Coordinates of C-alpha atoms in Angstrom, one line a residue:
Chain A
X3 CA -37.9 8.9 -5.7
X4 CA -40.4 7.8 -3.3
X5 CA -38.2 8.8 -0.4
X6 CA -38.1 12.5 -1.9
X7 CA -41.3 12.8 -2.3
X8 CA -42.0 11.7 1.6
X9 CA -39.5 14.0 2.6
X10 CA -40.6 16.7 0.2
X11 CA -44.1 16.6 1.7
X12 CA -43.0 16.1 5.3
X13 CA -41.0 19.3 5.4
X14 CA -44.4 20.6 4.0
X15 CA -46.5 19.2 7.1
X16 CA -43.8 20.7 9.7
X17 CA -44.0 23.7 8.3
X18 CA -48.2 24.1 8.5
X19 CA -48.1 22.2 11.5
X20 CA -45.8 25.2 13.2
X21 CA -48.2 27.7 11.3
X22 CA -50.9 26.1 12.9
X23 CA -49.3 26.1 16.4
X24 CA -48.4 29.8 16.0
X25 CA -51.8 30.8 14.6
X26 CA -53.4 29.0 17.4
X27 CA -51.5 30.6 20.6
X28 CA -50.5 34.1 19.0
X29 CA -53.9 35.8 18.8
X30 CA -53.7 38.5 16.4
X31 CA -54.9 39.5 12.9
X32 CA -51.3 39.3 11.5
X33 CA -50.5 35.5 11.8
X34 CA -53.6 34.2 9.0
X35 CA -54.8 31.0 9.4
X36 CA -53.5 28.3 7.1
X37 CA -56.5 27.1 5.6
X38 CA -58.2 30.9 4.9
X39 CA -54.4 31.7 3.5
X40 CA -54.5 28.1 1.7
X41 CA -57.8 28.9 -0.3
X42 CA -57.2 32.9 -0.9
X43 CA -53.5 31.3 -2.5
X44 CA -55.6 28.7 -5.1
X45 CA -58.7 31.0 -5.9
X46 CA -55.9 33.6 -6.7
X47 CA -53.1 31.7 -8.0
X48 CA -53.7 31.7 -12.0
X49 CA -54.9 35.4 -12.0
X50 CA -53.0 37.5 -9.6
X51 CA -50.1 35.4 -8.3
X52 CA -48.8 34.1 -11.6
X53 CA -48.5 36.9 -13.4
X54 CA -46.1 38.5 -10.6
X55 CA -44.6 35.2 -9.8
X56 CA -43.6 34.9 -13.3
X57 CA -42.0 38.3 -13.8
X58 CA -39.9 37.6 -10.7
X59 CA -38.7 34.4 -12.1
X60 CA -37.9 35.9 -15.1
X61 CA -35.3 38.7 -13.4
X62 CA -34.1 36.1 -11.5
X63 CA -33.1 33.7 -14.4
X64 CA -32.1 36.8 -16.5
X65 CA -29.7 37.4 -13.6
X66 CA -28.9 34.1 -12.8
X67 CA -27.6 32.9 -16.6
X68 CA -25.9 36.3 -17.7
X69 CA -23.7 35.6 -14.2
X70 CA -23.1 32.0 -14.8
X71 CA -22.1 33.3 -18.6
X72 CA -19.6 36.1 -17.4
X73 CA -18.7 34.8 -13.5
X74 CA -17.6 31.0 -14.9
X75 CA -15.8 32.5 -17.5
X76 CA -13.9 34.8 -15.3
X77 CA -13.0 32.6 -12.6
X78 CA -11.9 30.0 -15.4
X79 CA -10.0 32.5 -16.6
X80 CA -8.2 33.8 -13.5
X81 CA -7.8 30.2 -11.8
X82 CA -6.2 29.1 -14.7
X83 CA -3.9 32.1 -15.1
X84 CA -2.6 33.2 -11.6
X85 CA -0.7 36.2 -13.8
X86 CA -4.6 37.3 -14.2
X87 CA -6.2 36.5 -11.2
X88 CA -3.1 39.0 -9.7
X89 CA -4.7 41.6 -11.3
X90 CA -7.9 40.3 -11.1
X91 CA -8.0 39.0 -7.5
X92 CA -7.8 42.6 -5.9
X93 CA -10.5 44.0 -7.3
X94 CA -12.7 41.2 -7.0
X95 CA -11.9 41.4 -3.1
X96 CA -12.2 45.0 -2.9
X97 CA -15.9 45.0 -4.4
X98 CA -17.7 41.4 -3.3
X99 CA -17.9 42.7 0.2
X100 CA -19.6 46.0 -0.8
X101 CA -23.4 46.5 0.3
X102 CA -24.5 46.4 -3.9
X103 CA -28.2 46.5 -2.8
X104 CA -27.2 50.1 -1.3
X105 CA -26.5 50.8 -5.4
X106 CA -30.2 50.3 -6.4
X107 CA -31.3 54.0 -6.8
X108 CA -27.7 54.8 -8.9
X109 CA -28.7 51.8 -11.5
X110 CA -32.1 52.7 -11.5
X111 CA -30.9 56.3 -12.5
X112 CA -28.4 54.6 -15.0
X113 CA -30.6 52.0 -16.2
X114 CA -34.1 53.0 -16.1
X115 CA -36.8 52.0 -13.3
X116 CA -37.7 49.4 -15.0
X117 CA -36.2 45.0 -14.9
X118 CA -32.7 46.5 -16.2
X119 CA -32.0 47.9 -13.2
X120 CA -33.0 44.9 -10.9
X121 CA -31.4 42.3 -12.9
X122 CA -28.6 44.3 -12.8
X123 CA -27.9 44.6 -9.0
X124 CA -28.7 41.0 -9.1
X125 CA -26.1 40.1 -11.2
X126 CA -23.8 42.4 -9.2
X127 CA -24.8 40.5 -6.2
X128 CA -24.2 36.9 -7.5
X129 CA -21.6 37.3 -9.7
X130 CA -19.0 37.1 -6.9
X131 CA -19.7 34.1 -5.4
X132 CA -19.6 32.5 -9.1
X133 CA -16.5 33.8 -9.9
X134 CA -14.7 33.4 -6.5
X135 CA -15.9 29.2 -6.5
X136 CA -15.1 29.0 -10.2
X137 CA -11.9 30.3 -9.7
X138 CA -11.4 28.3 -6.3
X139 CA -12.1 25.1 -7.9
X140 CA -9.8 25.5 -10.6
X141 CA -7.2 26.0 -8.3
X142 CA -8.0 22.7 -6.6
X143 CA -8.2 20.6 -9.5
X144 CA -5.4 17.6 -8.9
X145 CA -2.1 18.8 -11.3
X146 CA -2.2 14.8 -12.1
X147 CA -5.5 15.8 -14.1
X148 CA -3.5 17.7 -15.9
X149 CA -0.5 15.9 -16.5
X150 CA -2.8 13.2 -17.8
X151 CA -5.0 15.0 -19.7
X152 CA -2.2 16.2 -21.7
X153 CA -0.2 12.8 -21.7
X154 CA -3.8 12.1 -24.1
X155 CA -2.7 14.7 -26.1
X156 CA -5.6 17.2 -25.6
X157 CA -5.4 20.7 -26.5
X158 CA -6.2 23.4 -24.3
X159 CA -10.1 23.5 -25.6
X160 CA -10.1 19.6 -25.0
X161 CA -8.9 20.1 -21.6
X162 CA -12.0 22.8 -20.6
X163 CA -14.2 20.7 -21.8
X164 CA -13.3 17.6 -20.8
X165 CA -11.0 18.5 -17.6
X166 CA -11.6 21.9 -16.1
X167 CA -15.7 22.6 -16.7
X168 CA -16.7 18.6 -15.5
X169 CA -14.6 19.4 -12.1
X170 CA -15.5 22.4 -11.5
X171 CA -19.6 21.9 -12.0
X172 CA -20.3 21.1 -8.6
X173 CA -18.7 23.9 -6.9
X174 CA -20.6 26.2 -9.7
X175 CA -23.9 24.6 -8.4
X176 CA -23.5 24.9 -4.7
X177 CA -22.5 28.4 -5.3
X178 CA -26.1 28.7 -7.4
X179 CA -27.7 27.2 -4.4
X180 CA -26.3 29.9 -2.3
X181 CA -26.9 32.6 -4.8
X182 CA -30.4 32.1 -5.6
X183 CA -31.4 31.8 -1.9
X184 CA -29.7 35.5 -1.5
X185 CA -31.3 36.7 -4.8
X186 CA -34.4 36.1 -4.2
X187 CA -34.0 37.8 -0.8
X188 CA -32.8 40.7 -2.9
X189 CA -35.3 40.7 -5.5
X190 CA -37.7 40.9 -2.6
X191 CA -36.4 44.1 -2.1
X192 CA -36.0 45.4 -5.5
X193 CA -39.5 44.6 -6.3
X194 CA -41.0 47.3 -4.3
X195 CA -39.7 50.2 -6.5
X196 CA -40.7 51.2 -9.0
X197 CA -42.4 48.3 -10.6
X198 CA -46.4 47.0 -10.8
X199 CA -45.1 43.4 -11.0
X200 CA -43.3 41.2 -9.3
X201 CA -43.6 39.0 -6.4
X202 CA -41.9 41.2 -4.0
X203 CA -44.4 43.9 -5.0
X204 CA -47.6 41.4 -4.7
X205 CA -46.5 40.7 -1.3
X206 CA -45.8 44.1 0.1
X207 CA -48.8 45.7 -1.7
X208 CA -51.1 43.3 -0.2
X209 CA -49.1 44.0 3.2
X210 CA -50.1 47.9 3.1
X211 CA -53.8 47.0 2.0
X212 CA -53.5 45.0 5.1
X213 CA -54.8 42.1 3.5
X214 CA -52.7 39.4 5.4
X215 CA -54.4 36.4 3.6
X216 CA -53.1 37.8 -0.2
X217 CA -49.4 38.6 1.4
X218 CA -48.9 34.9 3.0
X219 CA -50.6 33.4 -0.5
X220 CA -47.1 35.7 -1.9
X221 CA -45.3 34.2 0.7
X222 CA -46.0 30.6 -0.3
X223 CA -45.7 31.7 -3.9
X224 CA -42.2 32.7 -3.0
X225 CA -41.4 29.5 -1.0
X226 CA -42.5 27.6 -3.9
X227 CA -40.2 29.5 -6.8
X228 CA -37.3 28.4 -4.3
X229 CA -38.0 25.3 -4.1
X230 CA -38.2 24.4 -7.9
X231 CA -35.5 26.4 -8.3
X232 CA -33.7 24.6 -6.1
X233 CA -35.3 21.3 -7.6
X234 CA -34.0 22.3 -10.9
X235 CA -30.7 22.8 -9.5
X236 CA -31.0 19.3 -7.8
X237 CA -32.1 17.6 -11.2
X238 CA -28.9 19.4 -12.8
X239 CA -26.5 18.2 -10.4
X240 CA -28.3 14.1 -10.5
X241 CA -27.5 14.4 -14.5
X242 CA -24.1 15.6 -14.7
X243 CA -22.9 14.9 -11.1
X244 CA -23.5 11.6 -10.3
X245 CA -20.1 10.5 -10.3
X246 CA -19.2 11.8 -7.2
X247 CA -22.2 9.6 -5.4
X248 CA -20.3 7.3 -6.4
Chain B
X20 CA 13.2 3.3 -31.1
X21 CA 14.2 5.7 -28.2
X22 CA 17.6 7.1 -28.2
X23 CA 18.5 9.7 -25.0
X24 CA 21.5 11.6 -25.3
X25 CA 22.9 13.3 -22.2
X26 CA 19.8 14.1 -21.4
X27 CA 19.9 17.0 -17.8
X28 CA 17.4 18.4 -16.3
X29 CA 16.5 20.5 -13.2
X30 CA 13.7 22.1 -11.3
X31 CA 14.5 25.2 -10.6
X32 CA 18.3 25.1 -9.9
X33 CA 18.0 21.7 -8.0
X34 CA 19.3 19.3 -10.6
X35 CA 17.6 16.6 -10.9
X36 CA 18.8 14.1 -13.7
X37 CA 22.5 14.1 -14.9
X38 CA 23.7 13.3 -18.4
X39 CA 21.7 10.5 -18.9
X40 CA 22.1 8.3 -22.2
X41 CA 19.6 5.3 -22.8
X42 CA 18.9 3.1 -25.7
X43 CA 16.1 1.4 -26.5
X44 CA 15.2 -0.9 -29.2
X45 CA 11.9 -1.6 -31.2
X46 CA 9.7 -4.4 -29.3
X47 CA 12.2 -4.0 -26.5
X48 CA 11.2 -3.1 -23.0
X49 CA 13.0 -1.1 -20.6
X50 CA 12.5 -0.6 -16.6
X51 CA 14.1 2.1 -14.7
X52 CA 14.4 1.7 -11.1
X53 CA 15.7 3.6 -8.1
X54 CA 14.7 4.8 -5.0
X55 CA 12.0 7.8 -4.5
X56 CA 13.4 11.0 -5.8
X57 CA 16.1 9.6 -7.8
X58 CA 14.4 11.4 -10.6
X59 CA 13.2 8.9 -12.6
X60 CA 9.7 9.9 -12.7
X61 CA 11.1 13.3 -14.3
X62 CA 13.1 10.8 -16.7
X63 CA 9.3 8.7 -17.5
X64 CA 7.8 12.8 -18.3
X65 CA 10.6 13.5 -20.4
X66 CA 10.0 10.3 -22.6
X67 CA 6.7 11.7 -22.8
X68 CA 7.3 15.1 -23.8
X69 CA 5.1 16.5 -20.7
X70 CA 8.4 17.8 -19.7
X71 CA 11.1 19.7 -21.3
X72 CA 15.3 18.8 -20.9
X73 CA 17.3 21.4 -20.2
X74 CA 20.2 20.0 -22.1
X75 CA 20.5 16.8 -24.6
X76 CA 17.8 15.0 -26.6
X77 CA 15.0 12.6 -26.8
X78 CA 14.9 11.1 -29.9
X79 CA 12.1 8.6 -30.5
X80 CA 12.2 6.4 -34.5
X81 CA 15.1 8.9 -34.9
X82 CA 12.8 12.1 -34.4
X83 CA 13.6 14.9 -31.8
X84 CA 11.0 14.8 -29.2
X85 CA 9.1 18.2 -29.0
X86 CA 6.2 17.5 -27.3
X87 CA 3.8 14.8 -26.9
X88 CA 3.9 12.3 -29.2
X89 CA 0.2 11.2 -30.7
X90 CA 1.7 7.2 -30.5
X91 CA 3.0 7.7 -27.2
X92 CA 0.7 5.8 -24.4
X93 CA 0.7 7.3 -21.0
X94 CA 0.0 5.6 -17.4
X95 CA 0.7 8.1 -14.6
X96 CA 1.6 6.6 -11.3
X97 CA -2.2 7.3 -9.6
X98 CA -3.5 6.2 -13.5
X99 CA -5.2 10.2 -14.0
X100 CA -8.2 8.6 -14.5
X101 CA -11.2 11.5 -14.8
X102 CA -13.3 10.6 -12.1
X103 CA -16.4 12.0 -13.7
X104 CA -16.1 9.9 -16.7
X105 CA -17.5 6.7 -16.6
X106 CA -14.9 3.5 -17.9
X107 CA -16.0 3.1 -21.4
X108 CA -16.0 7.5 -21.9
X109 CA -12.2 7.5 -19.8
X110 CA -11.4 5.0 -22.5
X111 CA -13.0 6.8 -25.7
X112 CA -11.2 10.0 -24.3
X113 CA -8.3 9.5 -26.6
X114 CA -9.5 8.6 -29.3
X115 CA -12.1 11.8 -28.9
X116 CA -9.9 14.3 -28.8
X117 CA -7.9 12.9 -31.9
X118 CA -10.8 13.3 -33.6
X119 CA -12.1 10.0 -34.3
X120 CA -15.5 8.9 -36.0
X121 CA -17.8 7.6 -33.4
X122 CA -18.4 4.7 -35.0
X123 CA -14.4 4.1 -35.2
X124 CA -14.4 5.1 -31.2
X125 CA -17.2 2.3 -30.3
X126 CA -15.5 -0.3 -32.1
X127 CA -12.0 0.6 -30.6
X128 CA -13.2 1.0 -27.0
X129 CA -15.6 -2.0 -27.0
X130 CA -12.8 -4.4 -28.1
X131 CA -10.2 -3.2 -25.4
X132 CA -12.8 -3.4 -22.8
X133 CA -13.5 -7.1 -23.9
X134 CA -9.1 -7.8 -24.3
X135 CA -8.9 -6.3 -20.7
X136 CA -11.7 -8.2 -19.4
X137 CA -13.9 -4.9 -18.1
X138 CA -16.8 -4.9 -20.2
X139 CA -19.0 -5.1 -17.6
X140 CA -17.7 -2.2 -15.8
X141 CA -18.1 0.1 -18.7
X142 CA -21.2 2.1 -17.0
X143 CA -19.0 2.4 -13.7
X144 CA -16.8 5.6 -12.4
X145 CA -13.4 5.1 -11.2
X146 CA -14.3 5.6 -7.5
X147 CA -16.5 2.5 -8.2
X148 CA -13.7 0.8 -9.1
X149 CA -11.3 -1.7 -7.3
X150 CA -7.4 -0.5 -7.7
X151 CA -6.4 -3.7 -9.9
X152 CA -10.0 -2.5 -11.7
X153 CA -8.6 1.0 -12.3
X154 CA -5.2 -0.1 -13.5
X155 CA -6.9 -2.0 -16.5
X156 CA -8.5 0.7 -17.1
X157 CA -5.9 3.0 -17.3
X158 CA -4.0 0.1 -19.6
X159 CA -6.9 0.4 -22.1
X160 CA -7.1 3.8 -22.4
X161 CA -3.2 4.2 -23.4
X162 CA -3.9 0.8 -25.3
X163 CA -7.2 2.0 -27.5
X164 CA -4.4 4.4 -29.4
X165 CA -2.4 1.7 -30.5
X166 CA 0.8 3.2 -29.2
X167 CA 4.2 2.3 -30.4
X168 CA 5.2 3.3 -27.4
X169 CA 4.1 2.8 -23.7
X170 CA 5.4 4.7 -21.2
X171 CA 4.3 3.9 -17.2
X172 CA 5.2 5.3 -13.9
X173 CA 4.8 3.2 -11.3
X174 CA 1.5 1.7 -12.6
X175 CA 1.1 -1.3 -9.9
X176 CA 3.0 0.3 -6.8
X177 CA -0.2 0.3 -5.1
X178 CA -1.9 -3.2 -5.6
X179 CA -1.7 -6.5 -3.6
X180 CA 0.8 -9.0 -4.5
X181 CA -1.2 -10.8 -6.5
X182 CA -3.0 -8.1 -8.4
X183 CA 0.5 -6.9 -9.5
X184 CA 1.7 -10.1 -10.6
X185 CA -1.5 -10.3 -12.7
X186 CA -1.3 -7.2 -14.1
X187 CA 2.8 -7.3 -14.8
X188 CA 1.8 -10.9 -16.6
X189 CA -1.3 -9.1 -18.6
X190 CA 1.2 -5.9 -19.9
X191 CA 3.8 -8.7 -21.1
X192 CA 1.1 -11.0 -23.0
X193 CA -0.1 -7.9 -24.1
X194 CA 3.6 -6.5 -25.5
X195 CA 4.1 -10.2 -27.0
X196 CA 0.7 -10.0 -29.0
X197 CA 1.1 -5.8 -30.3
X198 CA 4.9 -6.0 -30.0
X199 CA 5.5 -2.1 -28.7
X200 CA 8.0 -0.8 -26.9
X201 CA 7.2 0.6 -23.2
X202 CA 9.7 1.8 -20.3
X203 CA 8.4 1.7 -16.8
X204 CA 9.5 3.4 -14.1
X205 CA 9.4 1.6 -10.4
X206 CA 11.0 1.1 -7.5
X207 CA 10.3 -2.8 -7.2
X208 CA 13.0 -5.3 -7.6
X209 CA 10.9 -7.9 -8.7
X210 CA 8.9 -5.8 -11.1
X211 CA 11.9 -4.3 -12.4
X212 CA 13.5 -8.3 -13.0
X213 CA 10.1 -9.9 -14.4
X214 CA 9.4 -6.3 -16.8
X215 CA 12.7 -4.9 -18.2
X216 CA 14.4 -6.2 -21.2
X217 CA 16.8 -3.8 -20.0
X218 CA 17.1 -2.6 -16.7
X219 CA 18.5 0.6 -16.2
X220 CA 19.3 1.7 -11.7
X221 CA 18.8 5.2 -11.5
X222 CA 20.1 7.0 -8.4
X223 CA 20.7 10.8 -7.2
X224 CA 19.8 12.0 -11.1
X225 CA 22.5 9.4 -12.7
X226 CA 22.1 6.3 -14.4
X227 CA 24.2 3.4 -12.2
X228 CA 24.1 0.9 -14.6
X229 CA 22.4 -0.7 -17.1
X230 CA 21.8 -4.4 -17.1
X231 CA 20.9 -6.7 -19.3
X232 CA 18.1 -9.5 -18.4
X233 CA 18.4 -12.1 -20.4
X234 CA 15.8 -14.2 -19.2
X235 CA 13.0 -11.5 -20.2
X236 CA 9.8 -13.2 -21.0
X237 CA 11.3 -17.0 -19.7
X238 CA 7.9 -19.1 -19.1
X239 CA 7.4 -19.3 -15.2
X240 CA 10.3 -16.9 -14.9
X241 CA 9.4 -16.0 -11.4
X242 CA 10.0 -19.7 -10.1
X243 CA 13.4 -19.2 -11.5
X244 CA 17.0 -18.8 -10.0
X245 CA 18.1 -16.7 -12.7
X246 CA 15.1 -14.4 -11.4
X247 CA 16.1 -14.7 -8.3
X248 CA 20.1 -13.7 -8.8
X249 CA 19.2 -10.6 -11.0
X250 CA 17.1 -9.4 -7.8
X251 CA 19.9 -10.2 -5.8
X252 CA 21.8 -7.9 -8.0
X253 CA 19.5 -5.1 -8.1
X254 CA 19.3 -4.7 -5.0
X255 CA 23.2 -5.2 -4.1
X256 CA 23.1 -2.2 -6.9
X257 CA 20.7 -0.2 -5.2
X258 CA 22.1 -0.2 -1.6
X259 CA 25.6 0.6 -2.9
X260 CA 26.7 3.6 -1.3
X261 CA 28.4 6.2 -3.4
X262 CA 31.9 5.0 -3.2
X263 CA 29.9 1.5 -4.5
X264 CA 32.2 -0.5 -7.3
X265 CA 29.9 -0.8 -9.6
X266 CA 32.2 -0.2 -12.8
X267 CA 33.6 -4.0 -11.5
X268 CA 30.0 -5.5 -11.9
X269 CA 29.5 -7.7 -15.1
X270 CA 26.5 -5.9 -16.6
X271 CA 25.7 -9.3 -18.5
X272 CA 24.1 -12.0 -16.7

């Protein structure tokens, strides 16, 4: 714990150490310094950032759960039926590689301007990857699991529960780490139509005020959601992964 | 206990057992043994039910086998131990999925880990475990449902010498105590000798012979001659080639 913590805050040092380096030889208006960017990001954090950093949070969990719900399911279902996944596996290919974020004025005209339509190309976005490593992993799992799950006599309930899910959890959260890295990226994006908040907005509204000091404070409130997302992740995986430290 | 009657079965269209009868008695214990892919890891999954014949039956207490049985204990050949399950919930599995009050699964688990001597690895996963560590493991888990019936594939094939010897010496106290019947499948002489009540030599699909080990469960057996001949006869049995007498071989010894 005490070695996370170090390492936690010495990736924090690097990273205002380089900030410090770049703000000292570039000489422009555009790199801010730290310390002005540091004290604009507290005085502002509970009453401007928040509020924007929240709603952003909020699509991306929206996103996030509704495709773990429907992308685990499906690549449950198609890795343990191949005669699925033969109809399913096509289609799948044919549409993860398509530019979704291209789609965002079609859902916006489908589903309004407002969160719908972001969570929604969200969703669209990450939903591959779940259901490709869901599907993947199943398809890995050792047939002796199998052969001894039912030698126990479990049922086919019994054996997702106790079999499939457990062995395919960590695949399910690398792909989550992966996913929210790219949906925040995208959400960054989305954010500047159409809505009044939203990180993404925050940070390229206070970019066309020119008011560097306000977009970096958005910047490091975007760092931050990543990283406890990313902690959260990390908590998940140390409570229902630990056997394979072992 | 388990009656097979011309019992075939293939993969595909390769065939891989041929009309194979066996006969197995309550309490009794029998070891099949032949070399790899003689088939009688296919014979071990039909026992269980986890396979289905093609042609003949299983009967186990006179019942057709139709699937898998809820007295039947399992131990694969690489134990299937779930290697996100810690020992004591591997062990509890069982019991968990038939339903049993947790109370009842507490009671069950705690006292094979205590017979087995693993309490104190209860907390551990199986990567944490040493392979004679992971075999008594697997023994408790088929053990905690009191089968009737204990079937095993190869469960020492990978342990030292010594590890096996303790392990084959821990499956026949335990047999003596609970008095079930169990068939395992190997392709070790001397496990086959010290194990089998009966020892049935599988090879190419067919059953060679079936002997009769009459010093099964002798004190000290292994310091025996009489262990020592019936290896010598296994094995004579087992590198016969196919034009092999064995029809002239006294199945008695």
């Amino acid at each position: 714990m005490k070695k996370q913590k170090f390492n936690s805050f010495y990736a924090l040092f690097l990273i205002i150490a380089v900030w410090y380096l770049l703000y000292f030889t570039i000489d422009s208006a555009i790199i801010s310094s730290p310390t002005a960017v540091s004290k604009v990001f507290l005085v502002n954090f509970s009453s401007e950032i928040l509020p924007h950093l929240l709603m952003s949070f909020y699509r991306i969990t929206a996103a996030v759960l509704i495709s773990l719900i429907f992308g685990v399911s499906l690549g449950l279902l198609t890795g343990m039926h191949p005669e699925i996944d033969k109809f399913l596996a096509p289609l799948i290919y044919l549409l993860y590689p398509i530019p979704k974020i291209a789609f965002l004025p079609v859902f916006m005209l489908l589903f309004g301007l407002g969160d719908l339509s972001k969570i929604i190309l969200l969703i669209v976005i990450v939903i591959f990857q779940i259901i490709v490593t869901t599907r993947d992993g199943v398809r890995g799992i050792d047939s002796k699991y199998f052969a001894s799950a039912r030698s126990l006599g479990m049922d086919r309930l019994d054996i997702y529960q106790h079999l499939v899910l457990p062995a395919v959890f960590p695949g399910i959260l690398t792909a989550l780490r992966i996913t929210i890295g790219t949906s925040i990226a995208v959400l960054f994006f989305a954010e500047n139509f159409a809505v009044k908040y939203g990180i993404g907005y925050y940070i390229m509204n206070s970019w066309s005020m020119v008011n560097y000091a306000k977009m970096y404070s958005g910047i490091i409130a975007v760092s931050l959601l990543g990283y406890f997302l990313f902690k959260g992740i990390d908590l998940l995986e140390e409570r229902f992964c630990s056997w394979q430290k072992s | 206990m388990i009656e097979v009657k011309n019992l075939e079965f293939a993969y595909q269209k390769e065939k891989v057992l041929h009309n194979i009868n066996l006969d197995v008695k309550k309490g009794e214990s029998l070891a099949v043994i032949g070399p790899s892919g003689c088939g009688k890891t296919t014979l071990l999954y039909l026992l269980a039910g986890l396979e289905k014949a093609d042609r003949g039956a299983v009967k186990i207490n006179s019942q057709v086998l139709a699937g898998i049985r809820d007295r039947s204990g399992v131990i694969l050949q690489d134990y299937g131990l779930f290697p996100w399950k810690t020992v004591y919930n591997n062990l509890a599995l069982g019991l968990k999925v038939r339903g049993a009050a947790a109370e009842e699964i507490k009671t069950k688990v705690s006292s094979a880990l205590e017979r087995l001597k693993i309490s104190e690895l209860k907390d551990k996963y199986p990567a944490e475990l040493s392979g004679g560590q992971k075999q008594r493991v697997a023994v408790g888990r088929s053990l905690v449902l009191k089968p009737d019936l204990l079937l095993m594939d190869e469960p020492f094939s990978a342990l030292d010498a010594l590890t096996r010897e303790e392990m084959q010496n821990l499956i026949l106290g335990i047999q003596n105590r609970e008095n079930f019947t169990f068939v395992l499948v190997t392709h070790d002489i001397a496990e086959a000798a010290f194990l089998g009540h009966k020892i049935a030599v599988i090879k190419e699909g067919k059953i060679v012979t079936v002997l009769e080990n009459s010093h099964y469960g002798e004190k000290n057996l292994r310091e025996k001659e009489g262990f020592f001949e019936l290896q010598k006869k296994l094995r004579r049995l087992m590198s016969l080639d196919k034009k092999g007498e064995i029809n002239d071989e006294k199945a008695e010894i």
